[in-house]
């Protein structure tokens, strides 16, 4: 057996061992919690749990497809299977690190290794993908608040003032987000507002300059791909709806 083959086998064994160890640790921690015993002892509707699992899986698949479309829009050679592989690796690291940025960092590292000659474009796809996901989530949340405040049932009637405020908040936020989104697309389409000079100026700002520079640089790369950005926003709504249905079915 060659040294290379032995090394591959050793790496695989280590990976499997680490995965098994993490699963064992999680189950041990769960068994120490009394709430786990209570939950496991209750009757379960496996049909609804399966529906919740399928909704979550569908939502995650949409996010991987969205990222692949954004990468390919920059004329990068990127297979759909790689988008799913790196996407799920990044998703796993979301639970192993603080916040979702950890998963994005892992995705950025892996895709730049695949695209060493076009690292800027590769990282830009991750940045835009995250921005689209957050933006669509905020819109869905605002619309949900607007809808909750507009309901007419006994619970709402008993808390009219609170739900009126919720409705106004949701309405204002939804309109502001939609207007802001249109404005952002217009800015993206104007070369002078996302060019190198503007990126340099923003990068010189204290504290938030580095973040703004990355966002504007990513936006400039998608200047001629606005249709892909719009489509990505639309399918992102499906992601958040499916995750919401998942929570509903599991509950």
Coordinates of N, CA and C in Angstrom, one line a residue:
X1 N 0.8 -1.2 0.0 CA 0.0 0.0 0.0 C 0.9 1.2 0.0
X2 N 0.6 2.2 -0.9 CA 1.4 3.4 -1.0 C 1.2 4.3 0.2
X3 N 2.2 5.2 0.4 CA 2.1 6.1 1.5 C 0.9 7.1 1.3
X4 N 0.6 7.4 0.1 CA -0.5 8.3 -0.2 C -1.8 7.7 0.2
X5 N -2.0 6.4 -0.2 CA -3.2 5.7 0.1 C -3.3 5.5 1.6
X6 N -2.2 5.2 2.3 CA -2.3 5.0 3.8 C -2.7 6.3 4.5
X7 N -2.2 7.5 3.9 CA -2.5 8.8 4.5 C -4.0 9.1 4.3
X8 N -4.5 8.8 3.1 CA -5.9 9.0 2.9 C -6.8 8.2 3.9
X9 N -6.4 6.9 4.1 CA -7.2 6.1 5.0 C -7.1 6.6 6.4
X10 N -5.9 7.0 6.8 CA -5.7 7.6 8.2 C -6.6 8.8 8.4
X11 N -6.6 9.7 7.4 CA -7.4 10.9 7.5 C -8.9 10.6 7.6
X12 N -9.3 9.6 6.8 CA -10.7 9.2 6.8 C -11.1 8.6 8.2
X13 N -10.2 7.8 8.7 CA -10.5 7.2 10.1 C -10.5 8.3 11.1
X14 N -9.7 9.3 11.0 CA -9.7 10.4 12.0 C -11.0 11.2 11.9
X15 N -11.4 11.5 10.6 CA -12.6 12.2 10.4 C -13.8 11.5 11.0
X16 N -13.9 10.2 10.8 CA -15.0 9.4 11.3 C -15.0 9.4 12.8
X17 N -13.8 9.2 13.4 CA -13.6 9.2 14.8 C -14.0 10.5 15.5
X18 N -13.6 11.6 14.9 CA -14.0 12.9 15.4 C -15.6 13.1 15.3
X19 N -16.2 12.7 14.2 CA -17.6 12.8 14.1 C -18.3 12.0 15.1
X20 N -17.9 10.7 15.3 CA -18.5 9.8 16.3 C -18.3 10.4 17.7
X21 N -17.1 11.0 18.0 CA -16.9 11.5 19.3 C -17.8 12.7 19.6
X22 N -18.0 13.6 18.6 CA -18.9 14.7 18.7 C -20.3 14.3 19.0
X23 N -20.8 13.3 18.2 CA -22.2 12.8 18.4 C -22.3 12.2 19.8
X24 N -21.3 11.4 20.2 CA -21.4 10.8 21.6 C -21.5 11.9 22.7
X25 N -20.7 12.9 22.5 CA -20.7 14.0 23.5 C -22.0 14.7 23.5
X26 N -22.6 15.0 22.3 CA -23.9 15.6 22.3 C -25.0 14.8 22.9
X27 N -25.0 13.5 22.7 CA -26.0 12.6 23.3 C -25.8 12.5 24.8
X28 N -24.6 12.5 25.3 CA -24.3 12.5 26.7 C -24.8 13.8 27.4
X29 N -24.6 14.9 26.7 CA -25.0 16.2 27.3 C -26.6 16.2 27.3
X30 N -27.2 15.7 26.3 CA -28.6 15.7 26.2 C -29.2 14.8 27.3
X31 N -28.6 13.6 27.6 CA -29.1 12.7 28.6 C -29.0 13.3 30.0
X32 N -28.1 14.2 30.2 CA -27.9 14.9 31.5 C -29.0 15.9 31.8
X33 N -29.7 16.3 30.8 CA -30.8 17.3 30.9 C -32.1 16.6 31.2
X34 N -32.8 17.0 32.2 CA -34.1 16.4 32.5 C -35.2 16.7 31.4
X35 N -35.0 17.8 30.8 CA -36.0 18.2 29.7 C -35.9 17.1 28.6
X36 N -34.7 16.5 28.3 CA -34.6 15.6 27.3 C -35.4 14.3 27.6
X37 N -35.4 13.9 28.9 CA -36.2 12.7 29.3 C -37.7 13.0 29.1
X38 N -38.1 14.2 29.5 CA -39.5 14.6 29.3 C -39.9 14.6 27.9
X39 N -39.1 15.2 27.0 CA -39.4 15.2 25.6 C -39.4 13.8 25.0
X40 N -38.5 13.0 25.3 CA -38.4 11.7 24.7 C -39.5 10.8 25.2
X41 N -40.1 11.0 26.3 CA -41.2 10.2 26.9 C -42.5 10.6 26.3
X42 N -42.7 11.7 25.7 CA -44.0 12.1 25.2 C -44.3 11.4 23.9
X43 N -45.6 11.3 23.6 CA -46.0 10.7 22.3 C -45.6 11.7 21.2
X44 N -45.3 11.1 20.0 CA -44.8 12.0 18.9 C -45.6 11.6 17.7
X45 N -45.8 12.6 16.9 CA -46.4 12.5 15.5 C -45.3 12.4 14.5
X46 N -44.9 11.2 14.1 CA -43.7 11.0 13.3 C -44.0 11.6 11.9
X47 N -45.3 11.6 11.5 CA -45.6 12.2 10.2 C -45.3 13.7 10.2
X48 N -45.6 14.4 11.2 CA -45.3 15.9 11.3 C -43.8 16.1 11.4
X49 N -43.2 15.3 12.2 CA -41.7 15.4 12.4 C -41.0 15.2 11.0
X50 N -41.5 14.2 10.3 CA -40.9 13.9 8.9 C -41.2 15.1 8.0
X51 N -42.4 15.7 8.1 CA -42.7 16.9 7.3 C -41.7 18.0 7.6
X52 N -41.5 18.2 9.0 CA -40.6 19.3 9.4 C -39.2 19.0 8.9
X53 N -38.7 17.8 8.9 CA -37.4 17.4 8.4 C -37.3 17.8 7.0
X54 N -38.3 17.4 6.2 CA -38.3 17.6 4.7 C -38.3 19.1 4.4
X55 N -39.0 19.9 5.2 CA -39.1 21.3 5.0 C -37.7 21.9 5.3
X56 N -37.0 21.5 6.4 CA -35.7 22.0 6.7 C -34.7 21.6 5.6
X57 N -34.8 20.4 5.2 CA -33.9 19.9 4.1 C -34.1 20.7 2.8
X58 N -35.4 20.9 2.5 CA -35.6 21.7 1.3 C -35.1 23.1 1.4
X59 N -35.3 23.7 2.5 CA -34.8 25.1 2.7 C -33.3 25.2 2.6
X60 N -32.6 24.2 3.2 CA -31.1 24.2 3.1 C -30.7 24.0 1.6
X61 N -31.4 23.1 0.9 CA -31.0 22.8 -0.5 C -31.2 24.1 -1.3
X62 N -32.2 24.9 -1.1 CA -32.4 26.1 -1.8 C -31.2 27.1 -1.6
X63 N -30.7 27.2 -0.3 CA -29.6 28.0 -0.1 C -28.4 27.6 -0.8
X64 N -28.2 26.3 -1.0 CA -27.0 25.8 -1.7 C -27.1 26.1 -3.2
X65 N -28.3 25.9 -3.7 CA -28.6 26.3 -5.1 C -28.4 27.8 -5.4
X66 N -28.9 28.6 -4.5 CA -28.7 30.0 -4.6 C -27.2 30.4 -4.6
X67 N -26.4 29.9 -3.8 CA -25.0 30.2 -3.8 C -24.3 29.7 -5.1
X68 N -24.7 28.6 -5.5 CA -24.1 28.1 -6.8 C -24.4 29.0 -7.9
X69 N -25.7 29.5 -8.0 CA -26.1 30.4 -9.1 C -25.3 31.7 -9.0
X70 N -25.1 32.2 -7.7 CA -24.3 33.4 -7.6 C -22.8 33.3 -8.0
X71 N -22.3 32.1 -7.7 CA -20.9 31.8 -8.1 C -20.8 31.7 -9.6
X72 N -21.7 31.0 -10.2 CA -21.6 30.8 -11.6 C -21.9 32.1 -12.4
X73 N -22.6 33.0 -11.7 CA -22.9 34.3 -12.4 C -21.6 35.1 -12.6
X74 N -20.6 34.8 -11.9 CA -19.3 35.5 -12.0 C -18.4 34.7 -13.0
X75 N -19.0 33.7 -13.7 CA -18.2 32.9 -14.7 C -17.1 32.1 -14.0
X76 N -17.4 31.6 -12.8 CA -16.5 30.7 -12.1 C -16.9 29.3 -12.4
X77 N -16.0 28.4 -12.6 CA -16.3 27.0 -12.8 C -16.6 26.3 -11.4
X78 N -17.8 26.1 -11.2 CA -18.3 25.6 -9.9 C -19.4 24.7 -10.0
X79 N -19.2 23.4 -9.6 CA -20.2 22.4 -9.8 C -21.3 22.5 -8.7
X80 N -22.5 22.1 -9.0 CA -23.6 22.1 -8.0 C -23.2 21.2 -6.8
X81 N -22.6 20.0 -7.1 CA -22.2 19.1 -6.0 C -21.3 19.8 -5.0
X82 N -20.4 20.6 -5.6 CA -19.4 21.3 -4.7 C -20.1 22.4 -3.8
X83 N -21.2 23.0 -4.4 CA -22.0 24.0 -3.6 C -22.7 23.3 -2.5
X84 N -23.2 22.1 -2.7 CA -23.9 21.4 -1.7 C -22.8 20.9 -0.6
X85 N -21.7 20.4 -1.1 CA -20.7 19.9 -0.2 C -20.2 21.0 0.7
X86 N -19.7 22.1 0.1 CA -19.2 23.2 0.9 C -20.3 23.9 1.7
X87 N -21.5 23.9 1.2 CA -22.6 24.6 1.9 C -22.9 23.9 3.2
X88 N -23.0 22.5 3.1 CA -23.3 21.8 4.3 C -22.2 21.7 5.3
X89 N -20.9 21.8 4.8 CA -19.8 21.9 5.7 C -19.9 23.2 6.5
X90 N -20.2 24.3 5.7 CA -20.3 25.6 6.4 C -21.5 25.6 7.3
X91 N -22.6 25.0 7.0 CA -23.8 24.9 7.8 C -23.4 24.2 9.1
X92 N -22.6 23.1 9.0 CA -22.2 22.4 10.2 C -21.4 23.3 11.2
X93 N -20.5 24.1 10.6 CA -19.7 25.0 11.4 C -20.5 26.1 12.0
X94 N -21.6 26.4 11.5 CA -22.5 27.4 12.1 C -22.8 27.0 13.6
X95 N -22.9 25.7 13.8 CA -23.2 25.2 15.2 C -21.9 25.0 16.0
X96 N -20.8 25.0 15.3 CA -19.5 24.8 16.1 C -18.8 26.1 16.4
X97 N -19.2 27.2 15.8 CA -18.6 28.5 16.0 C -19.7 29.5 16.4
X98 N -19.3 30.7 16.8 CA -20.2 31.8 17.3 C -20.8 32.4 16.1
X99 N -22.1 32.3 15.9 CA -22.8 32.9 14.8 C -22.6 32.2 13.5
X100 N -23.3 32.8 12.4 CA -23.3 32.2 11.1 C -22.0 32.6 10.4
X101 N -21.2 33.6 10.9 CA -20.0 34.0 10.2 C -19.0 32.9 10.1
X102 N -19.0 32.0 11.1 CA -18.0 30.9 11.1 C -18.2 30.0 9.9
X103 N -19.5 29.7 9.6 CA -19.7 28.9 8.4 C -19.4 29.6 7.1
X104 N -19.6 30.9 7.0 CA -19.3 31.6 5.8 C -17.7 31.6 5.7
X105 N -17.0 31.7 6.8 CA -15.6 31.8 6.7 C -15.0 30.5 6.1
X106 N -15.6 29.3 6.6 CA -15.2 28.0 6.1 C -15.5 27.9 4.6
X107 N -16.7 28.4 4.2 CA -17.0 28.4 2.7 C -16.0 29.2 1.9
X108 N -15.7 30.4 2.5 CA -14.8 31.3 1.8 C -13.4 30.6 1.6
X109 N -12.9 30.0 2.6 CA -11.6 29.3 2.6 C -11.6 28.2 1.5
X110 N -12.6 27.4 1.5 CA -12.6 26.3 0.6 C -12.8 26.7 -0.9
X111 N -13.7 27.7 -1.1 CA -13.9 28.1 -2.5 C -12.7 28.9 -3.0
X112 N -12.0 29.6 -2.2 CA -10.8 30.3 -2.7 C -9.7 29.3 -3.0
X113 N -9.7 28.1 -2.4 CA -8.7 27.1 -2.7 C -9.1 26.5 -4.1
X114 N -10.4 26.4 -4.3 CA -10.8 25.9 -5.6 C -10.6 26.9 -6.8
X115 N -10.7 28.2 -6.4 CA -10.5 29.3 -7.4 C -9.3 30.2 -7.0
X116 N -8.1 29.7 -7.0 CA -7.0 30.5 -6.5 C -6.7 31.7 -7.4
X117 N -7.1 31.7 -8.6 CA -6.8 32.8 -9.5 C -7.9 33.9 -9.5
X118 N -9.0 33.6 -8.8 CA -10.1 34.5 -8.8 C -10.7 34.5 -7.3
X119 N -9.8 34.8 -6.4 CA -10.2 34.8 -5.0 C -11.2 35.9 -4.7
X120 N -11.1 37.0 -5.3 CA -12.0 38.2 -5.0 C -13.4 37.8 -5.3
X121 N -13.6 37.2 -6.5 CA -14.9 36.8 -7.0 C -15.5 35.7 -6.1
X122 N -14.6 34.8 -5.7 CA -15.1 33.7 -4.9 C -15.6 34.2 -3.6
X123 N -14.9 35.0 -2.9 CA -15.3 35.6 -1.6 C -16.5 36.5 -1.8
X124 N -16.6 37.2 -2.9 CA -17.7 38.1 -3.1 C -19.0 37.3 -3.2
X125 N -19.0 36.1 -3.8 CA -20.2 35.3 -3.9 C -20.7 34.9 -2.5
X126 N -19.8 34.6 -1.6 CA -20.2 34.3 -0.2 C -20.8 35.5 0.5
X127 N -20.2 36.7 0.3 CA -20.7 37.9 0.9 C -22.1 38.2 0.4
X128 N -22.3 38.2 -0.9 CA -23.6 38.5 -1.5 C -24.6 37.5 -1.1
X129 N -24.2 36.2 -1.1 CA -25.2 35.2 -0.6 C -25.7 35.4 0.8
X130 N -24.8 35.8 1.7 CA -25.2 36.1 3.0 C -26.1 37.4 3.1
X131 N -25.7 38.4 2.4 CA -26.5 39.6 2.4 C -28.0 39.3 1.9
X132 N -28.1 38.6 0.8 CA -29.4 38.2 0.2 C -30.2 37.4 1.2
X133 N -29.5 36.5 1.9 CA -30.2 35.7 2.9 C -30.8 36.5 4.1
X134 N -29.9 37.4 4.6 CA -30.4 38.3 5.7 C -31.5 39.3 5.2
X135 N -31.3 39.8 4.0 CA -32.3 40.8 3.5 C -33.6 40.2 3.4
X136 N -33.7 39.0 2.8 CA -35.0 38.3 2.6 C -35.6 37.9 3.9
X137 N -34.7 37.5 4.9 CA -35.2 37.1 6.2 C -35.9 38.3 6.9
X138 N -35.3 39.5 6.8 CA -35.8 40.7 7.4 C -37.2 41.1 6.7
X139 N -37.3 40.9 5.4 CA -38.6 41.2 4.8 C -39.7 40.2 5.2
X140 N -39.3 38.9 5.3 CA -40.3 37.9 5.8 C -40.7 38.3 7.2
X141 N -39.8 38.6 8.1 CA -40.1 39.0 9.4 C -41.0 40.2 9.5
X142 N -40.7 41.2 8.7 CA -41.5 42.4 8.7 C -42.9 42.1 8.2
X143 N -43.1 41.3 7.2 CA -44.4 41.0 6.7 C -45.2 40.1 7.7
X144 N -44.5 39.3 8.4 CA -45.1 38.5 9.5 C -45.7 39.4 10.6
X145 N -44.9 40.4 11.0 CA -45.4 41.3 12.0 C -46.6 42.1 11.5
X146 N -46.5 42.5 10.2 CA -47.6 43.2 9.6 C -48.9 42.4 9.6
X147 N -48.7 41.1 9.3 CA -49.9 40.2 9.2 C -50.4 39.9 10.6
X148 N -49.5 39.7 11.6 CA -50.0 39.4 12.9 C -50.8 40.6 13.5
X149 N -50.4 41.8 13.2 CA -51.1 43.0 13.7 C -52.4 43.2 13.0
X150 N -52.6 42.6 11.8 CA -53.8 42.8 11.1 C -54.9 41.7 11.3
X151 N -54.5 40.7 12.1 CA -55.4 39.6 12.4 C -56.6 40.1 13.2
X152 N -57.7 39.4 13.1 CA -58.9 39.7 13.9 C -59.4 38.5 14.6
X153 N -58.9 38.2 15.8 CA -59.4 37.1 16.6 C -59.5 37.6 18.1
X154 N -59.9 36.7 19.0 CA -60.1 37.1 20.4 C -58.8 37.5 21.0
X155 N -57.7 36.8 20.7 CA -56.4 37.2 21.3 C -55.9 38.6 20.9
X156 N -56.1 38.9 19.6 CA -55.7 40.2 19.1 C -56.6 41.3 19.7
X157 N -57.9 41.0 19.8 CA -58.9 41.9 20.4 C -58.6 42.3 21.8
X158 N -58.0 41.3 22.5 CA -57.7 41.6 23.9 C -56.4 42.3 24.1
X159 N -55.6 42.5 23.1 CA -54.4 43.2 23.1 C -54.3 44.1 21.9
X160 N -55.3 44.9 21.7 CA -55.4 45.7 20.5 C -54.2 46.7 20.4
X161 N -53.9 47.4 21.5 CA -52.8 48.4 21.4 C -51.5 47.8 21.0
X162 N -51.2 46.7 21.6 CA -49.9 46.0 21.3 C -49.8 45.6 19.9
X163 N -50.9 45.0 19.4 CA -50.9 44.5 18.0 C -51.0 45.6 17.0
X164 N -51.6 46.7 17.4 CA -51.5 47.9 16.5 C -50.1 48.4 16.3
X165 N -49.4 48.4 17.4 CA -48.0 48.8 17.3 C -47.2 47.8 16.5
X166 N -47.5 46.5 16.7 CA -46.8 45.5 15.9 C -47.1 45.6 14.4
X167 N -48.3 45.9 14.1 CA -48.7 46.1 12.7 C -48.0 47.3 12.1
X168 N -48.0 48.4 12.8 CA -47.3 49.6 12.3 C -45.8 49.4 12.1
X169 N -45.2 48.7 13.1 CA -43.8 48.4 13.0 C -43.5 47.5 11.8
X170 N -44.3 46.5 11.6 CA -44.1 45.6 10.4 C -44.3 46.3 9.1
X171 N -45.3 47.1 9.0 CA -45.6 47.8 7.8 C -44.5 48.8 7.5
X172 N -44.0 49.6 8.5 CA -42.9 50.5 8.2 C -41.7 49.8 7.8
X173 N -41.3 48.7 8.5 CA -40.1 48.0 8.2 C -40.2 47.3 6.8
X174 N -41.3 46.8 6.4 CA -41.5 46.2 5.1 C -41.3 47.2 4.0
X175 N -41.9 48.3 4.2 CA -41.8 49.4 3.1 C -40.4 49.9 3.1
X176 N -39.7 50.1 4.2 CA -38.4 50.6 4.3 C -37.4 49.6 3.6
X177 N -37.6 48.3 3.9 CA -36.7 47.3 3.3 C -36.9 47.2 1.8
X178 N -38.2 47.3 1.3 CA -38.4 47.2 -0.1 C -37.8 48.4 -0.8
X179 N -38.0 49.6 -0.2 CA -37.4 50.8 -0.8 C -35.9 50.7 -0.8
X180 N -35.4 50.3 0.4 CA -33.9 50.2 0.5 C -33.3 49.2 -0.5
X181 N -34.1 48.1 -0.8 CA -33.6 47.1 -1.7 C -33.5 47.6 -3.1
X182 N -34.6 48.4 -3.5 CA -34.6 49.0 -4.8 C -33.4 50.0 -5.0
X183 N -33.2 50.8 -3.9 CA -32.1 51.8 -3.9 C -30.8 51.1 -4.0
X184 N -30.7 49.9 -3.3 CA -29.4 49.2 -3.4 C -29.1 48.7 -4.8
X185 N -30.2 48.2 -5.5 CA -30.0 47.7 -6.8 C -29.6 48.8 -7.8
X186 N -30.2 50.0 -7.5 CA -29.8 51.2 -8.4 C -28.4 51.6 -8.1
X187 N -28.0 51.6 -6.9 CA -26.6 51.9 -6.6 C -25.6 50.9 -7.2
X188 N -26.0 49.6 -7.1 CA -25.2 48.6 -7.7 C -25.0 48.7 -9.2
X189 N -26.0 49.3 -9.9 CA -26.0 49.4 -11.3 C -25.1 50.7 -11.8
X190 N -24.8 51.6 -10.8 CA -24.0 52.8 -11.2 C -22.6 52.5 -10.9
X191 N -21.7 52.5 -11.9 CA -20.3 52.2 -11.7 C -19.6 53.1 -10.8
X192 N -19.9 54.4 -10.8 CA -19.2 55.4 -10.0 C -19.5 55.2 -8.5
X193 N -20.6 54.5 -8.1 CA -20.9 54.4 -6.7 C -20.4 53.1 -6.1
X194 N -19.9 52.2 -7.0 CA -19.3 50.9 -6.5 C -17.9 50.7 -7.0
X195 N -17.3 51.7 -7.7 CA -16.0 51.5 -8.3 C -14.9 51.4 -7.3
X196 N -13.6 51.3 -7.8 CA -12.5 51.2 -6.9 C -12.3 52.4 -6.0
X197 N -12.5 53.6 -6.6 CA -12.3 54.8 -5.8 C -13.3 54.9 -4.6
X198 N -14.5 54.5 -4.8 CA -15.5 54.5 -3.7 C -15.1 53.4 -2.7
X199 N -14.6 52.2 -3.1 CA -14.2 51.2 -2.2 C -13.1 51.6 -1.3
X200 N -12.1 52.4 -1.9 CA -11.0 52.9 -1.1 C -11.4 53.9 -0.1
X201 N -12.3 54.7 -0.5 CA -12.8 55.7 0.5 C -13.6 55.0 1.7
X202 N -14.4 54.1 1.3 CA -15.1 53.4 2.4 C -14.2 52.6 3.3
X203 N -13.2 52.0 2.7 CA -12.2 51.2 3.5 C -11.4 52.0 4.5
X204 N -11.3 53.3 4.2 CA -10.6 54.2 5.1 C -11.4 54.7 6.3
X205 N -12.7 54.4 6.3 CA -13.5 54.7 7.5 C -13.2 53.9 8.7
X206 N -13.2 54.5 9.9 CA -12.9 53.8 11.1 C -13.9 52.7 11.4
X207 N -13.5 51.6 12.0 CA -14.3 50.5 12.5 C -15.1 49.7 11.4
X208 N -16.0 50.4 10.7 CA -16.9 49.7 9.8 C -16.4 49.8 8.3
X209 N -15.2 50.5 8.1 CA -14.7 50.7 6.8 C -14.4 49.4 6.1
X210 N -13.8 48.4 6.8 CA -13.4 47.2 6.1 C -14.7 46.4 5.7
X211 N -15.7 46.4 6.5 CA -16.9 45.7 6.1 C -17.6 46.3 4.9
X212 N -17.7 47.7 5.0 CA -18.4 48.4 3.9 C -17.6 48.2 2.6
X213 N -16.3 48.2 2.6 CA -15.5 48.0 1.4 C -15.7 46.6 0.8
X214 N -15.8 45.6 1.6 CA -16.1 44.2 1.1 C -17.5 44.1 0.5
X215 N -18.5 44.8 1.1 CA -19.8 44.8 0.6 C -19.9 45.5 -0.8
X216 N -19.3 46.6 -0.9 CA -19.3 47.4 -2.1 C -18.5 46.7 -3.2
X217 N -17.4 46.1 -2.8 CA -16.6 45.3 -3.8 C -17.4 44.2 -4.4
X218 N -18.1 43.5 -3.5 CA -19.0 42.4 -3.9 C -20.1 42.8 -4.8
X219 N -20.7 44.0 -4.5 CA -21.8 44.5 -5.3 C -21.3 44.9 -6.7
X220 N -20.1 45.5 -6.7 CA -19.6 45.9 -8.0 C -19.4 44.7 -9.0
X221 N -19.1 43.6 -8.5 CA -18.9 42.4 -9.3 C -20.2 41.9 -9.9
X222 N -21.3 42.2 -9.2 CA -22.6 41.7 -9.7 C -23.4 42.8 -10.4
X223 N -22.6 43.8 -10.9 CA -23.3 45.0 -11.5 C -24.1 44.5 -12.8
X224 N -23.5 43.7 -13.5 CA -24.2 43.2 -14.8 C -25.0 41.9 -14.6
X225 N -25.1 41.5 -13.3 CA -25.8 40.3 -13.0 C -27.0 40.5 -12.1
X226 N -27.6 41.6 -12.2 CA -28.7 42.0 -11.3 C -29.9 41.0 -11.4
X227 N -30.1 40.5 -12.6 CA -31.2 39.5 -12.7 C -31.0 38.3 -11.8
X228 N -29.7 37.9 -11.7 CA -29.4 36.7 -10.9 C -29.6 37.1 -9.4
X229 N -29.3 38.3 -9.0 CA -29.5 38.7 -7.7 C -30.9 38.8 -7.3
X230 N -31.8 39.3 -8.2 CA -33.2 39.3 -8.0 C -33.8 37.9 -7.9
X231 N -33.4 37.0 -8.7 CA -33.9 35.7 -8.7 C -33.5 35.0 -7.3
X232 N -32.3 35.3 -6.9 CA -31.8 34.7 -5.6 C -32.6 35.2 -4.5
X233 N -33.0 36.5 -4.5 CA -33.8 37.1 -3.5 C -35.2 36.4 -3.4
X234 N -35.7 36.2 -4.6 CA -37.1 35.5 -4.7 C -37.0 34.1 -4.1
X235 N -36.1 33.3 -4.5 CA -36.0 31.9 -4.0 C -35.7 31.9 -2.5
X236 N -35.1 33.0 -2.0 CA -34.7 33.0 -0.6 C -36.0 33.1 0.3
X237 N -37.0 33.7 -0.2 CA -38.3 33.7 0.5 C -38.8 32.3 0.7
X238 N -38.6 31.5 -0.3 CA -39.0 30.1 -0.1 C -38.2 29.4 1.0
X239 N -36.9 29.7 1.2 CA -36.1 29.2 2.2 C -36.7 29.5 3.6
X240 N -37.0 30.8 3.8 CA -37.5 31.2 5.1 C -38.9 30.7 5.4
X241 N -39.7 30.5 4.4 CA -41.1 30.0 4.6 C -41.0 28.5 5.0
X242 N -40.1 27.8 4.3 CA -39.9 26.4 4.6 C -39.3 26.2 6.1
X243 N -38.4 27.0 6.5 CA -37.9 26.9 7.8 C -39.0 27.2 8.8
X244 N -39.9 28.2 8.5 CA -41.0 28.5 9.4 C -42.0 27.3 9.5
X245 N -42.2 26.7 8.4 CA -43.1 25.5 8.4 C -42.4 24.3 9.2
X246 N -41.1 24.2 9.1 CA -40.4 23.2 9.9 C -40.6 23.4 11.3
X247 N -40.5 24.7 11.8 CA -40.7 25.0 13.2 C -42.2 24.7 13.6
X248 N -43.1 25.0 12.7 CA -44.5 24.7 13.0 C -44.8 23.2 13.1
X249 N -44.3 22.4 12.2 CA -44.5 21.0 12.2 C -43.9 20.3 13.4
X250 N -42.7 20.7 13.7 CA -42.0 20.1 14.9 C -42.7 20.5 16.2
X251 N -43.1 21.7 16.3 CA -43.9 22.1 17.5 C -45.2 21.4 17.7

